[in-house]
Amino acid sequence: MPDDSFKEFVLDQLNALPDLRAKAMFGAHGIYSDDKFFGILDEGRLFFKTNAATEKAYTACGMGPFTYEMKGKVMSMAYHEVPPEILEQPHELVQWARQAISLASARPKKPKKQP
């Protein structure tokens, strides 16, 4: 499925989310709800923001993290590929997306200042 039609498919599946949009970035697309960056579309695959607790559901389905190459090294981000069976079920996909949006909404903890 070409990236544009896949992008439209994903946006249609997630149409229950507020102010949903895809923004081109580095040859891929970032997926936003309001101002929360929670997903990545790249090469016909969808990735959602994860943390140590939520990534378990993705890895249990055999899905890996989003990776890219930088200066000859493979780097990964805290985004994991959405399982195909979830992608095909709009209600379930929206639930997974809301979890990713919640993570994107959380403010990172500031390091404590040393006395």
Coordinates of C-alpha atoms in Angstrom, one line a residue:
M1 CA 0.0 0.0 0.0
P2 CA 1.6 3.3 -1.0
D3 CA 2.4 5.7 1.9
D4 CA -0.3 8.3 0.9
S5 CA -3.1 5.7 0.9
F6 CA -1.7 4.1 4.1
K7 CA -1.7 7.5 5.7
E8 CA -5.3 8.1 4.7
F9 CA -6.3 4.7 6.0
V10 CA -4.6 5.3 9.4
L11 CA -6.2 8.7 9.7
D12 CA -9.6 7.3 8.8
Q13 CA -9.1 4.5 11.4
L14 CA -8.3 7.1 14.0
N15 CA -11.0 9.6 13.1
A16 CA -12.5 9.5 16.6
L17 CA -9.5 11.4 17.9
P18 CA -9.7 15.2 18.2
D19 CA -7.8 17.5 15.8
L20 CA -6.0 14.5 14.2
R21 CA -3.4 15.3 11.5
A22 CA -0.3 14.0 9.9
K23 CA 2.7 16.2 9.4
A24 CA 5.6 15.4 7.0
M25 CA 8.9 14.9 8.8
F26 CA 12.3 13.4 7.7
G27 CA 10.7 11.3 4.9
A28 CA 8.0 10.0 7.3
H29 CA 4.9 11.5 8.9
G30 CA 4.3 12.5 12.5
I31 CA 0.8 11.8 13.8
Y32 CA -0.7 14.4 16.1
S33 CA -3.9 14.8 18.1
D34 CA -4.2 18.5 19.1
D35 CA -0.6 19.4 19.8
K36 CA 0.4 15.9 21.0
F37 CA 2.9 14.0 18.8
F38 CA 2.0 10.4 19.5
G39 CA 2.6 8.4 16.3
I40 CA 4.9 7.9 13.4
L41 CA 4.0 6.6 9.9
D42 CA 7.1 5.3 8.1
E43 CA 7.3 3.0 5.1
G44 CA 3.8 1.6 5.4
R45 CA 4.1 1.0 9.2
L46 CA 2.5 2.8 12.2
F47 CA 4.3 3.4 15.4
F48 CA 2.8 4.7 18.7
K49 CA 4.7 6.3 21.6
T50 CA 5.5 3.9 24.4
N51 CA 7.2 3.6 27.7
A52 CA 8.6 0.7 29.7
A53 CA 5.2 -0.4 30.8
T54 CA 3.2 0.0 27.6
E55 CA 5.8 -1.4 25.2
K56 CA 5.1 -4.9 26.7
A57 CA 1.8 -5.1 24.7
Y58 CA 3.7 -4.4 21.5
T59 CA 6.6 -6.7 22.1
A60 CA 4.2 -9.5 23.2
C61 CA 2.8 -9.3 19.6
G62 CA 6.4 -9.4 18.2
M63 CA 6.5 -5.7 17.3
G64 CA 9.7 -3.8 17.6
P65 CA 10.7 -0.1 18.2
F66 CA 11.0 2.6 15.6
T67 CA 14.6 2.7 14.4
Y68 CA 16.6 5.0 12.2
E69 CA 20.3 5.4 11.3
M70 CA 22.4 8.3 12.3
K71 CA 26.1 8.6 11.7
G72 CA 26.4 4.9 10.9
K73 CA 24.6 3.8 14.1
V74 CA 21.1 2.4 14.5
M75 CA 19.1 4.5 16.9
S76 CA 15.7 3.7 18.4
M77 CA 13.0 5.8 19.8
A78 CA 10.3 5.2 22.4
Y79 CA 7.8 4.3 19.7
H80 CA 6.7 0.8 18.8
E81 CA 5.1 -0.6 15.7
V82 CA 1.3 -1.2 16.0
P83 CA 0.4 -4.9 15.5
P84 CA -1.5 -5.4 12.2
E85 CA -4.5 -7.0 14.0
I86 CA -4.9 -3.8 16.0
L87 CA -4.5 -1.6 13.0
E88 CA -7.5 -3.3 11.4
Q89 CA -9.8 -2.7 14.3
P90 CA -10.6 1.1 14.6
H91 CA -12.1 0.9 18.2
E92 CA -9.1 -1.0 19.5
L93 CA -6.6 1.2 17.5
V94 CA -8.2 4.3 19.1
Q95 CA -7.7 2.9 22.6
W96 CA -4.0 2.2 21.9
A97 CA -3.7 5.7 20.4
R98 CA -5.2 7.3 23.5
Q99 CA -2.7 5.5 25.6
A100 CA 0.1 6.9 23.4
I101 CA -1.4 10.4 23.5
S102 CA -1.5 10.1 27.3
L103 CA 2.2 9.4 27.3
A104 CA 2.8 12.3 24.9
S105 CA 0.9 14.6 27.2
A106 CA 3.0 13.7 30.3
R107 CA 5.6 16.2 31.1
P108 CA 9.1 14.8 31.5
K109 CA 10.4 14.9 35.0
K110 CA 13.0 17.6 35.6
P111 CA 16.2 16.4 37.1
K112 CA 16.6 17.4 40.7
K113 CA 19.1 20.2 41.3
Q114 CA 22.2 19.3 43.2
P115 CA 22.6 21.3 46.5

